[in-house]
Short mmCIF file of C-alpha atoms and ligand atoms in Angstrom, two decimals:
data_model
loop_
_atom_site.label_atom_id
_atom_site.label_comp_id
_atom_site.label_asym_id
_atom_site.label_seq_id
_atom_site.Cartn_x
_atom_site.Cartn_y
_atom_site.Cartn_z
CA MET A 1 141.12 107.56 127.44
CA THR A 2 143.48 110.48 128.01
CA GLU A 3 145.53 111.59 125.01
CA ARG A 4 149.27 111.13 125.06
CA THR A 5 150.53 114.69 125.42
CA PRO A 6 154.20 115.62 125.08
CA TYR A 7 156.10 115.89 128.34
CA ARG A 8 157.96 119.20 128.25
CA ILE A 9 160.50 120.79 130.54
CA LYS A 10 160.98 124.54 130.51
CA GLY A 11 164.59 125.62 130.23
CA GLU A 12 166.18 129.08 130.20
CA THR A 13 166.16 129.08 126.41
CA GLY A 14 162.84 127.37 125.69
CA ASP A 15 161.15 123.99 125.93
CA TRP A 16 162.81 120.59 125.99
CA GLU A 17 161.59 117.03 125.59
CA VAL A 18 162.94 113.77 126.99
CA VAL A 19 163.71 110.61 125.00
CA MET A 20 164.34 107.26 126.65
CA GLY A 21 165.17 103.70 125.77
CA LEU A 22 165.30 101.08 128.51
CA GLU A 23 167.39 97.98 128.98
CA ILE A 24 165.80 95.57 131.42
CA HIS A 25 167.70 92.75 133.02
CA ALA A 26 165.29 90.03 134.02
CA GLN A 27 166.67 87.00 135.82
CA VAL A 28 165.34 83.80 134.28
CA ALA A 29 163.22 81.87 136.78
CA SER A 30 165.44 78.81 136.55
CA ASN A 31 166.82 76.59 139.31
CA ALA A 32 170.14 76.21 137.52
CA LYS A 33 172.52 78.70 135.90
CA LEU A 34 172.78 79.44 132.19
CA PHE A 35 175.90 77.35 131.49
CA SER A 36 176.33 75.23 134.63
CA GLY A 37 174.24 73.07 136.92
CA ALA A 38 174.90 75.23 139.99
CA SER A 39 171.87 76.37 141.97
CA THR A 40 170.42 79.88 141.74
CA THR A 41 168.81 79.87 145.22
CA PHE A 42 168.69 83.37 146.67
CA GLY A 43 170.27 84.03 150.04
CA ALA A 44 172.64 81.04 150.09
CA ALA A 45 175.90 81.47 152.04
CA PRO A 46 178.53 83.29 149.93
CA ASN A 47 180.25 81.21 147.26
CA CYS A 48 178.17 78.10 147.91
CA ASN A 49 176.33 78.10 144.59
CA VAL A 50 179.45 78.09 142.46
CA SER A 51 180.54 75.36 140.08
CA LEU A 52 183.95 75.14 138.49
CA VAL A 53 182.44 76.68 135.34
CA ASP A 54 181.13 79.71 137.27
CA ALA A 55 184.50 80.13 138.98
CA ALA A 56 186.14 80.09 135.52
CA MET A 57 188.60 77.36 136.32
CA PRO A 58 190.87 76.68 133.35
CA GLY A 59 189.57 74.09 130.93
CA MET A 60 185.95 74.22 132.10
CA LEU A 61 183.37 74.22 129.35
CA PRO A 62 179.95 75.91 129.40
CA VAL A 63 176.88 73.80 128.54
CA ILE A 64 173.71 75.65 127.53
CA ASN A 65 170.67 75.19 129.78
CA ARG A 66 167.72 74.29 127.55
CA PHE A 67 165.19 75.48 130.13
CA CYS A 68 166.67 79.01 130.07
CA VAL A 69 166.52 79.07 126.27
CA GLU A 70 162.86 78.07 126.47
CA GLN A 71 162.11 80.93 128.89
CA ALA A 72 163.78 83.43 126.56
CA ILE A 73 161.67 82.20 123.65
CA ARG A 74 158.55 82.29 125.80
CA THR A 75 159.28 85.86 126.81
CA GLY A 76 159.96 86.82 123.20
CA LEU A 77 156.58 85.40 122.19
CA GLY A 78 154.95 87.36 125.03
CA LEU A 79 156.54 90.51 123.59
CA LYS A 80 155.06 89.65 120.17
CA ALA A 81 158.61 89.49 118.91
CA GLN A 82 160.47 87.72 116.16
CA ILE A 83 162.11 84.52 117.46
CA ASN A 84 165.40 83.81 115.74
CA THR A 85 165.93 80.13 115.01
CA TYR A 86 169.64 80.94 114.68
CA SER A 87 171.39 82.85 117.43
CA ARG A 88 174.90 82.88 118.79
CA PHE A 89 176.84 83.54 121.97
CA ASP A 90 179.60 86.12 122.02
CA ARG A 91 182.23 87.05 124.55
CA LYS A 92 182.00 90.60 125.84
CA ASN A 93 185.42 91.33 127.25
CA TYR A 94 185.92 93.48 130.29
CA PHE A 95 187.54 93.26 133.66
CA TYR A 96 185.64 93.16 136.91
CA PRO A 97 186.84 91.53 140.12
CA ASP A 98 183.51 89.69 140.28
CA LEU A 99 183.79 88.39 136.71
CA PRO A 100 186.44 85.68 136.93
CA GLN A 101 186.30 84.74 133.25
CA GLY A 102 187.38 88.24 132.22
CA TYR A 103 184.46 88.26 129.81
CA GLN A 104 180.70 87.86 129.95
CA ILE A 105 179.01 85.37 127.64
CA SER A 106 176.25 87.35 125.96
CA GLN A 107 174.58 87.60 122.57
CA PHE A 108 175.65 90.52 120.46
CA ALA A 109 175.26 90.20 116.70
CA HIS A 110 172.64 87.44 116.75
CA PRO A 111 170.21 87.64 119.69
CA ILE A 112 167.65 84.90 120.21
CA VAL A 113 164.77 87.38 120.04
CA GLY A 114 164.44 90.24 117.57
CA GLU A 115 161.95 93.08 117.23
CA GLY A 116 158.67 93.12 119.10
CA GLU A 117 156.25 95.53 120.71
CA ILE A 118 154.29 96.00 123.92
CA GLU A 119 151.35 98.28 124.65
CA VAL A 120 152.19 100.29 127.76
CA ASP A 121 149.41 101.54 130.04
CA VAL A 122 150.29 104.74 131.81
CA GLU A 123 148.43 105.82 134.93
CA VAL A 124 147.98 109.55 135.16
CA PRO A 125 147.05 110.68 138.67
CA GLY A 126 143.63 112.31 138.69
CA LYS A 127 142.98 111.44 135.03
CA GLU A 128 142.04 108.43 133.01
CA ASP A 129 145.04 106.42 131.91
CA TYR A 130 146.38 106.15 128.37
CA SER A 131 148.52 103.71 126.49
CA PHE A 132 151.33 103.89 123.94
CA PRO A 133 153.08 101.25 121.88
CA CYS A 134 156.71 100.71 122.84
CA ARG A 135 158.84 98.90 120.29
CA ILE A 136 161.23 96.24 121.52
CA GLU A 137 164.58 96.09 119.79
CA ARG A 138 165.78 92.70 121.01
CA LEU A 139 166.00 90.22 123.84
CA HIS A 140 169.18 88.29 124.41
CA LEU A 141 170.47 85.79 126.93
CA GLU A 142 173.56 86.51 128.98
CA GLN A 143 175.28 85.61 132.22
CA ASP A 144 175.09 87.68 135.37
CA ALA A 145 178.30 88.62 137.17
CA GLY A 146 179.14 87.99 140.82
CA LYS A 147 179.00 90.56 143.58
CA SER A 148 181.80 92.59 145.11
CA ILE A 149 181.27 93.34 148.78
CA HIS A 150 182.99 96.51 149.90
CA ASP A 151 181.47 97.06 153.31
CA MET A 152 182.51 93.99 155.30
CA ASP A 153 186.13 94.97 155.85
CA PRO A 154 187.68 98.44 155.72
CA ASN A 155 190.80 97.20 153.94
CA SER A 156 189.61 94.60 151.48
CA THR A 157 186.86 93.71 149.06
CA TYR A 158 185.17 90.34 149.18
CA VAL A 159 183.72 88.57 146.20
CA ASP A 160 180.58 86.39 146.20
CA LEU A 161 180.20 84.36 143.01
CA ASN A 162 176.76 82.90 143.78
CA ARG A 163 175.23 85.11 141.14
CA SER A 164 178.01 84.52 138.63
CA GLY A 165 176.60 82.69 135.63
CA VAL A 166 172.92 83.11 136.52
CA ALA A 167 170.82 83.50 133.35
CA LEU A 168 169.59 86.98 132.51
CA MET A 169 167.33 88.10 129.73
CA GLU A 170 168.32 91.58 128.59
CA ILE A 171 165.31 93.22 127.00
CA VAL A 172 166.18 96.37 125.04
CA SER A 173 163.50 98.84 124.01
CA LYS A 174 163.64 101.33 121.17
CA PRO A 175 163.77 104.95 122.34
CA ASP A 176 159.96 105.24 122.42
CA VAL A 177 159.52 106.28 126.05
CA ARG A 178 158.83 109.99 126.50
CA SER A 179 158.26 110.87 130.16
CA PRO A 180 159.26 109.75 133.66
CA ALA A 181 155.77 108.28 134.22
CA GLU A 182 156.01 106.37 130.93
CA ALA A 183 159.37 104.90 131.93
CA ALA A 184 157.99 103.60 135.22
CA ALA A 185 154.89 102.32 133.42
CA TYR A 186 157.01 100.49 130.84
CA VAL A 187 158.89 98.63 133.58
CA LYS A 188 155.61 97.88 135.37
CA ASN A 189 153.96 96.52 132.22
CA LEU A 190 156.97 94.46 131.21
CA ARG A 191 157.22 93.08 134.72
CA ALA A 192 153.55 92.05 134.63
CA ILE A 193 154.19 90.23 131.34
CA VAL A 194 157.18 88.21 132.56
CA ILE A 195 155.36 87.35 135.79
CA ALA A 196 152.31 86.17 133.84
CA LEU A 197 154.58 84.12 131.56
CA GLY A 198 156.39 82.70 134.60
CA THR A 199 159.77 83.41 133.01
CA CYS A 200 161.02 85.81 135.73
CA ASP A 201 159.66 86.30 139.24
CA GLY A 202 159.87 90.09 138.83
CA ASP A 203 161.25 90.59 142.34
CA MET A 204 162.79 94.04 142.07
CA GLU A 205 163.87 94.19 145.70
CA LYS A 206 166.11 91.18 145.18
CA GLY A 207 167.38 92.70 141.93
CA ASN A 208 165.80 89.95 139.84
CA LEU A 209 164.38 92.62 137.57
CA ARG A 210 166.23 95.90 137.14
CA ALA A 211 166.30 98.62 134.56
CA ASP A 212 168.97 100.75 132.92
CA VAL A 213 167.32 103.91 131.68
CA ASN A 214 168.97 105.75 128.78
CA VAL A 215 168.02 109.41 128.91
CA SER A 216 168.58 112.20 126.41
CA VAL A 217 166.95 115.57 125.84
CA CYS A 218 166.06 117.36 122.62
CA ARG A 219 164.01 120.26 121.32
CA PRO A 220 160.34 119.73 120.37
CA GLY A 221 160.15 118.43 116.80
CA GLN A 222 163.51 116.61 116.85
CA TYR A 223 162.04 113.32 118.01
CA GLU A 224 159.56 113.27 115.14
CA LYS A 225 162.45 113.80 112.71
CA PHE A 226 164.22 110.85 114.29
CA ARG A 227 161.13 108.66 113.91
CA GLU A 228 160.75 109.64 110.26
CA THR A 229 164.35 108.99 109.30
CA GLY A 230 165.64 106.60 111.97
CA ASP A 231 168.64 108.90 112.22
CA PHE A 232 169.85 109.10 115.83
CA SER A 233 171.73 112.35 115.14
CA HIS A 234 168.40 114.17 115.61
CA LEU A 235 168.49 113.10 119.25
CA GLY A 236 170.67 114.31 122.09
CA THR A 237 173.55 112.38 123.65
CA ARG A 238 172.24 109.84 126.13
CA CYS A 239 173.30 108.98 129.63
CA GLU A 240 172.54 105.59 131.08
CA LEU A 241 171.06 105.43 134.59
CA LYS A 242 172.16 102.04 135.82
CA ASN A 243 170.38 99.37 137.86
CA MET A 244 167.18 101.12 138.84
CA ASN A 245 164.85 98.90 140.82
CA SER A 246 162.09 101.17 142.12
CA TYR A 247 159.37 102.93 140.15
CA ARG A 248 159.65 106.02 142.30
CA PHE A 249 163.43 106.29 141.94
CA ILE A 250 163.19 105.74 138.19
CA GLN A 251 160.98 108.81 137.90
CA GLN A 252 163.03 110.95 140.29
CA ALA A 253 166.29 109.99 138.57
CA ILE A 254 164.95 110.82 135.10
CA GLU A 255 163.64 114.20 136.20
CA TYR A 256 166.94 115.08 137.80
CA GLU A 257 168.97 113.76 134.88
CA ALA A 258 166.93 115.57 132.20
CA ARG A 259 167.32 118.89 134.03
CA ARG A 260 171.05 118.29 134.50
CA GLN A 261 171.49 117.72 130.75
CA ILE A 262 169.39 120.76 129.88
CA GLU A 263 171.52 122.96 132.14
CA ILE A 264 174.72 121.68 130.55
CA ILE A 265 173.49 122.33 127.00
CA GLU A 266 172.00 125.71 127.82
CA SER A 267 175.23 126.89 129.37
CA GLY A 268 177.09 125.98 126.18
CA GLY A 269 178.44 122.60 127.30
CA LYS A 270 178.18 119.10 125.86
CA VAL A 271 176.59 116.06 127.49
CA ASP A 272 179.11 113.23 127.84
CA GLN A 273 177.86 109.75 127.03
CA GLU A 274 178.30 108.00 130.35
CA THR A 275 176.87 105.61 132.86
CA ARG A 276 175.44 107.27 135.94
CA LEU A 277 174.09 106.08 139.27
CA PHE A 278 171.13 107.54 141.12
CA ASP A 279 171.63 108.42 144.77
CA PRO A 280 168.16 108.24 146.34
CA VAL A 281 169.30 110.02 149.50
CA LYS A 282 170.62 113.08 147.67
CA GLY A 283 168.11 112.75 144.81
CA GLU A 284 170.95 113.16 142.30
CA THR A 285 172.64 111.13 139.59
CA ARG A 286 176.41 110.94 139.56
CA SER A 287 178.92 109.70 137.05
CA MET A 288 180.00 106.07 137.44
CA ARG A 289 182.09 105.62 134.30
CA SER A 290 182.26 106.87 130.77
CA LYS A 291 180.20 104.60 128.55
CA GLU A 292 182.12 102.24 126.35
CA ASP A 293 181.12 101.75 122.74
CA ALA A 294 180.42 98.24 121.54
CA HIS A 295 183.82 97.98 119.83
CA ASP A 296 185.58 98.56 123.15
CA TYR A 297 184.34 95.19 124.33
CA ARG A 298 186.05 93.27 121.52
CA TYR A 299 183.05 91.01 121.05
CA PHE A 300 183.78 87.73 119.29
CA PRO A 301 181.87 84.44 118.98
CA ASP A 302 182.47 82.21 121.99
CA PRO A 303 184.51 79.29 120.65
CA ASP A 304 183.29 77.03 123.47
CA LEU A 305 179.65 77.21 122.36
CA LEU A 306 178.04 76.16 119.11
CA PRO A 307 175.57 78.56 117.53
CA LEU A 308 172.13 78.03 118.99
CA GLU A 309 169.71 76.59 116.46
CA VAL A 310 166.14 76.01 117.58
CA GLU A 311 163.44 74.25 115.65
CA GLN A 312 160.34 76.12 114.56
CA ALA A 313 158.22 73.23 115.88
CA TRP A 314 159.57 73.85 119.38
CA ILE A 315 158.77 77.55 119.10
CA GLU A 316 155.21 76.67 118.07
CA GLU A 317 154.91 74.25 120.98
CA ILE A 318 155.93 77.04 123.38
CA ARG A 319 153.55 79.47 121.66
CA ALA A 320 150.67 77.06 122.17
CA SER A 321 151.38 76.94 125.90
CA LEU A 322 151.37 80.71 126.50
CA PRO A 323 148.99 81.87 129.23
CA GLU A 324 146.60 84.78 128.85
CA LEU A 325 148.72 87.94 129.10
CA PRO A 326 147.75 91.02 131.15
CA ASP A 327 146.59 93.12 128.17
CA GLN A 328 144.53 90.23 126.77
CA LYS A 329 142.99 89.68 130.19
CA ARG A 330 142.18 93.35 130.50
CA ALA A 331 140.46 93.39 127.12
CA ARG A 332 138.47 90.27 128.09
CA PHE A 333 137.40 91.84 131.41
CA GLU A 334 136.18 94.94 129.57
CA LYS A 335 134.30 92.92 126.98
CA ASP A 336 132.93 89.96 128.94
CA TYR A 337 132.22 91.67 132.25
CA GLY A 338 131.37 95.12 130.87
CA LEU A 339 133.93 96.77 133.16
CA SER A 340 135.47 100.18 132.61
CA ARG A 341 138.99 100.20 131.22
CA TYR A 342 140.21 101.52 134.53
CA ASP A 343 138.58 98.81 136.66
CA ALA A 344 139.69 96.13 134.21
CA GLY A 345 143.23 97.50 134.49
CA VAL A 346 143.22 97.48 138.28
CA LEU A 347 141.84 93.94 138.41
CA THR A 348 144.27 92.53 135.85
CA SER A 349 147.34 94.25 137.25
CA ASP A 350 148.23 90.95 138.84
CA ALA A 351 147.04 87.43 138.38
CA ASP A 352 145.90 86.99 141.99
CA LYS A 353 143.61 90.00 141.84
CA ALA A 354 142.14 88.84 138.55
CA ALA A 355 141.52 85.35 139.87
CA PHE A 356 139.92 86.70 143.05
CA PHE A 357 137.58 88.91 141.04
CA GLU A 358 136.62 86.12 138.64
CA GLU A 359 135.76 83.80 141.52
CA ALA A 360 133.72 86.45 143.35
CA ALA A 361 131.90 87.48 140.15
CA LYS A 362 130.99 83.98 139.03
CA GLY A 363 127.23 84.01 138.41
CA ARG A 364 126.90 87.48 139.98
CA ASP A 365 126.63 91.11 138.92
CA ALA A 366 130.14 91.72 137.55
CA LYS A 367 130.13 95.51 137.76
CA LEU A 368 128.89 95.47 141.32
CA THR A 369 131.52 92.86 142.15
CA ALA A 370 134.24 94.99 140.55
CA ASN A 371 133.18 97.95 142.68
CA TRP A 372 133.23 95.94 145.84
CA VAL A 373 136.58 94.33 145.08
CA THR A 374 138.39 97.49 143.95
CA GLN A 375 136.86 99.95 146.38
CA GLU A 376 135.76 98.25 149.59
CA LEU A 377 138.10 95.26 149.69
CA PHE A 378 141.27 96.81 148.17
CA GLY A 379 140.58 99.98 150.14
CA TYR A 380 140.55 97.98 153.35
CA LEU A 381 143.65 95.93 152.42
CA ASN A 382 145.59 99.07 151.45
CA LYS A 383 144.68 100.77 154.67
CA GLU A 384 145.84 97.79 156.70
CA GLY A 385 148.89 97.15 154.53
CA LEU A 386 147.73 93.61 153.74
CA GLU A 387 148.28 91.50 150.64
CA LEU A 388 145.28 90.04 148.87
CA SER A 389 146.39 86.59 150.03
CA GLN A 390 145.92 87.83 153.61
CA SER A 391 142.37 89.04 153.02
CA PRO A 392 140.05 88.09 155.89
CA VAL A 393 137.20 87.81 153.36
CA SER A 394 137.47 85.15 150.68
CA ALA A 395 136.29 85.63 147.10
CA GLY A 396 133.38 83.24 147.66
CA SER A 397 132.28 85.06 150.82
CA LEU A 398 132.42 88.45 149.14
CA GLY A 399 130.37 86.98 146.29
CA GLY A 400 127.79 85.87 148.87
CA LEU A 401 127.49 89.45 150.12
CA ILE A 402 127.11 90.75 146.57
CA GLU A 403 124.30 88.29 145.94
CA LEU A 404 122.39 89.70 148.93
CA ILE A 405 122.68 93.20 147.46
CA SER A 406 121.67 92.06 143.97
CA ASN A 407 118.55 90.27 145.16
CA ASP A 408 117.47 93.20 147.36
CA THR A 409 117.92 91.33 150.62
CA ILE A 410 120.05 94.20 151.90
CA SER A 411 120.76 97.72 150.71
CA GLY A 412 124.21 98.87 149.62
CA LYS A 413 124.50 100.87 152.80
CA ILE A 414 123.69 97.96 155.12
CA ALA A 415 126.07 95.85 153.03
CA LYS A 416 128.97 98.02 154.19
CA ASP A 417 128.03 97.27 157.76
CA VAL A 418 127.82 93.56 156.97
CA PHE A 419 131.22 93.74 155.23
CA ALA A 420 132.79 95.28 158.33
CA ARG A 421 131.38 92.41 160.38
CA MET A 422 132.78 89.89 157.87
CA ILE A 423 136.21 91.48 158.25
CA ALA A 424 135.82 91.25 162.01
CA GLY A 425 135.34 87.51 161.59
CA GLU A 426 131.59 87.22 162.18
CA GLY A 427 131.24 84.77 159.30
CA GLU A 428 129.28 84.66 156.07
CA ALA A 429 127.12 87.58 154.94
CA ALA A 430 123.82 85.67 155.01
CA ALA A 431 124.38 84.50 158.58
CA ILE A 432 125.27 88.03 159.73
CA VAL A 433 122.15 89.47 158.11
CA GLU A 434 120.03 86.80 159.76
CA LYS A 435 121.61 87.17 163.18
CA HIS A 436 121.34 90.95 163.34
CA GLY A 437 117.99 91.22 161.56
CA LEU A 438 119.41 93.40 158.80
CA LYS A 439 117.10 92.25 156.04
CA GLN A 440 115.75 95.05 153.94
CA VAL A 441 112.08 95.77 154.53
CA THR A 442 110.37 95.40 151.17
CA ASP A 443 107.03 94.64 152.76
CA THR A 444 105.09 97.66 151.51
CA GLY A 445 102.51 97.38 154.28
CA ALA A 446 105.16 97.93 156.94
CA ILE A 447 106.69 100.84 155.05
CA GLU A 448 103.26 102.40 154.46
CA LYS A 449 102.59 102.34 158.16
CA VAL A 450 105.77 104.28 158.92
CA VAL A 451 105.08 106.71 156.06
CA ASP A 452 101.56 107.42 157.35
CA GLU A 453 102.88 108.16 160.82
CA ILE A 454 105.51 110.55 159.56
CA ILE A 455 103.07 112.37 157.26
CA ALA A 456 100.57 112.75 160.10
CA ALA A 457 103.18 114.12 162.51
CA ASN A 458 104.64 116.72 160.10
CA PRO A 459 101.92 118.85 158.45
CA ASP A 460 104.36 121.75 157.82
CA GLN A 461 106.75 119.57 155.87
CA VAL A 462 103.83 118.12 153.91
CA ALA A 463 102.77 121.61 152.84
CA LYS A 464 106.35 122.40 151.91
CA VAL A 465 106.95 119.29 149.80
CA LYS A 466 103.84 119.97 147.72
CA ASP A 467 105.40 123.29 146.81
CA LYS A 468 108.93 122.04 146.50
CA PRO A 469 109.04 118.36 145.51
CA GLN A 470 112.82 118.38 145.85
CA THR A 471 112.37 118.40 149.65
CA LEU A 472 111.11 114.81 149.43
CA GLY A 473 114.57 113.74 150.58
CA TRP A 474 113.67 114.89 154.09
CA PHE A 475 110.80 112.36 154.23
CA VAL A 476 112.98 109.58 152.78
CA GLY A 477 115.55 110.28 155.49
CA GLN A 478 112.89 110.13 158.24
CA VAL A 479 111.47 106.84 156.97
CA MET A 480 114.93 105.28 156.63
CA LYS A 481 115.80 106.42 160.13
CA ALA A 482 112.58 105.00 161.56
CA SER A 483 113.29 101.68 159.85
CA GLY A 484 116.88 101.49 161.08
CA GLY A 485 118.15 101.88 157.52
CA LYS A 486 116.47 98.67 156.49
CA ALA A 487 113.61 99.95 154.35
CA ASN A 488 114.08 99.40 150.62
CA PRO A 489 114.90 102.94 149.37
CA LYS A 490 113.04 102.48 146.09
CA ALA A 491 109.87 101.29 147.82
CA VAL A 492 110.11 104.21 150.27
CA ASN A 493 110.33 106.70 147.42
CA ASP A 494 107.43 105.17 145.52
CA ILE A 495 105.13 105.02 148.54
CA LEU A 496 105.97 108.58 149.66
CA LYS A 497 105.27 109.98 146.20
CA ALA A 498 101.96 108.17 145.96
CA LYS A 499 100.81 109.24 149.43
CA LEU A 500 101.93 112.85 149.05
CA GLY A 501 100.50 113.09 145.55
CA ILE A 502 103.71 114.44 143.98
P1 ADP B 601 174.44 99.84 124.73
O1 ADP B 601 174.49 98.35 124.56
O2 ADP B 601 175.75 100.51 124.52
O3 ADP B 601 173.80 100.20 126.03
P2 ADP B 601 172.28 99.93 122.81
O4 ADP B 601 172.38 100.20 121.36
O5 ADP B 601 171.95 98.55 123.27
O6 ADP B 601 173.56 100.45 123.53
O7 ADP B 601 171.13 100.93 123.32
C1 ADP B 601 170.81 101.05 124.64
C2 ADP B 601 169.47 101.76 124.80
O8 ADP B 601 169.63 103.16 124.58
C3 ADP B 601 168.35 101.32 123.89
O9 ADP B 601 167.23 101.08 124.69
C4 ADP B 601 168.14 102.51 122.98
O10 ADP B 601 166.78 102.64 122.63
C5 ADP B 601 168.53 103.66 123.86
N1 ADP B 601 168.98 104.85 123.15
C6 ADP B 601 169.81 104.93 122.11
N2 ADP B 601 170.01 106.20 121.75
C7 ADP B 601 169.29 106.99 122.61
C8 ADP B 601 169.11 108.39 122.78
N3 ADP B 601 169.71 109.28 122.01
N4 ADP B 601 168.31 108.80 123.78
C9 ADP B 601 167.71 107.93 124.58
N5 ADP B 601 167.85 106.60 124.48
C10 ADP B 601 168.63 106.12 123.51
MG1 MG B 602 173.06 97.45 126.14
#
């Protein structure tokens, strides 16, 4: 595994490092909203999924959705976090046209989930990947706001409240993320966890999972002081990059933002704590608003909701129902199938890939199967822009091909030809091999005959190979050619060596 090396940016006055903490908003995969029975269906006509509670009509009372609470606990357990049997809902007061209540119901002082940790795998192009532990500070439940639509009419803004009141899990990390690649990897890993748990569908295009990235810069050595003391004054002032929903933009935005802050500090200025937006077209971040401090929101306990008290027995019941998580699956693939960490990572990056591999590998050579799945099959799907679910070759069929390689019916080279025919719809591997007569020739008599002919016809090469045994490859090539690629390469080598006396 690659070491975790510090990510440094060269400034005019020396090196800088980046420090990041992320806040992820993950929409709970629930059919109903957090405090009302209104539907959460995506793409409904504007203002159709709105109950009187979501529209904040006077006198309406919120009622907590037990299913959403369960998903928050489930996610907390997946993050190896403390589950708080006592938590409480607070009102976070601010004005937005798409927030009719004038406040958001959130959890401030007493979140449902406390500290946890995830192991983040970071892919480094051209190198082996590495991992780092990222501490989780908390996870709390809160309501989403509605949506203001500014581009339908030049003179007015429309409001769609379908999203108003939808349950979100806000997952806050500690500032343990240290490079643009690590930030993207953190979101990727967290997304894989919630998808595996089934608590959020992870659809970033629809905004169902989005990240606010808090970025600050400091001199080398400062971060270590912060970790020793827990004193944030060792770190720089942070800016929050809001609502990022693409891995590529996350990295671009952080790189831009870190350099912007470095330039400000180096020219004698001060970074303002603010919320910024990334403009992917310009590749820049720009100020959206100055960042409020918690006390600006005038948080207070929501008088319409009782504190949330959950029983330990329920937590244990949920714990017992947790599925295998991506990092556990990866470790199992390494151990049980003898796969490399890299291959295990690729195959467990989503549940469909893992299931496909496990079906294809059942009772077969697992390493060979992993190679075929990750290289030949994924290579083909990537090239064609297809999802695994659209694969023309099923897991069972690919397994059939692998069996033919393992039992020496066909060589690896011929197998590629057979695979191409399977993709073209010619059917199962065994039938293709039969139909086209592609079986490997292991009959030594037949190979010997070809070898004898080639030796007899090439006395110069024979003299040469006795001098230089490394030219044996020439004979192997001739025999393979004469056999249409079907001769068993090992048998060919053995017979040639015996006959040539080398
Ligand atoms: P807020 O609710 O105002 O956004 P939080 O205390 O919830 O503030 O912290 C938000 C995020 O900012 C957390 O993920 C935290 O780790 C991160 N963070 C705090 N200080 C810094 C800093 N100096 N540099 C980078 N990230 C930071
Ligand atoms: Mg926050």
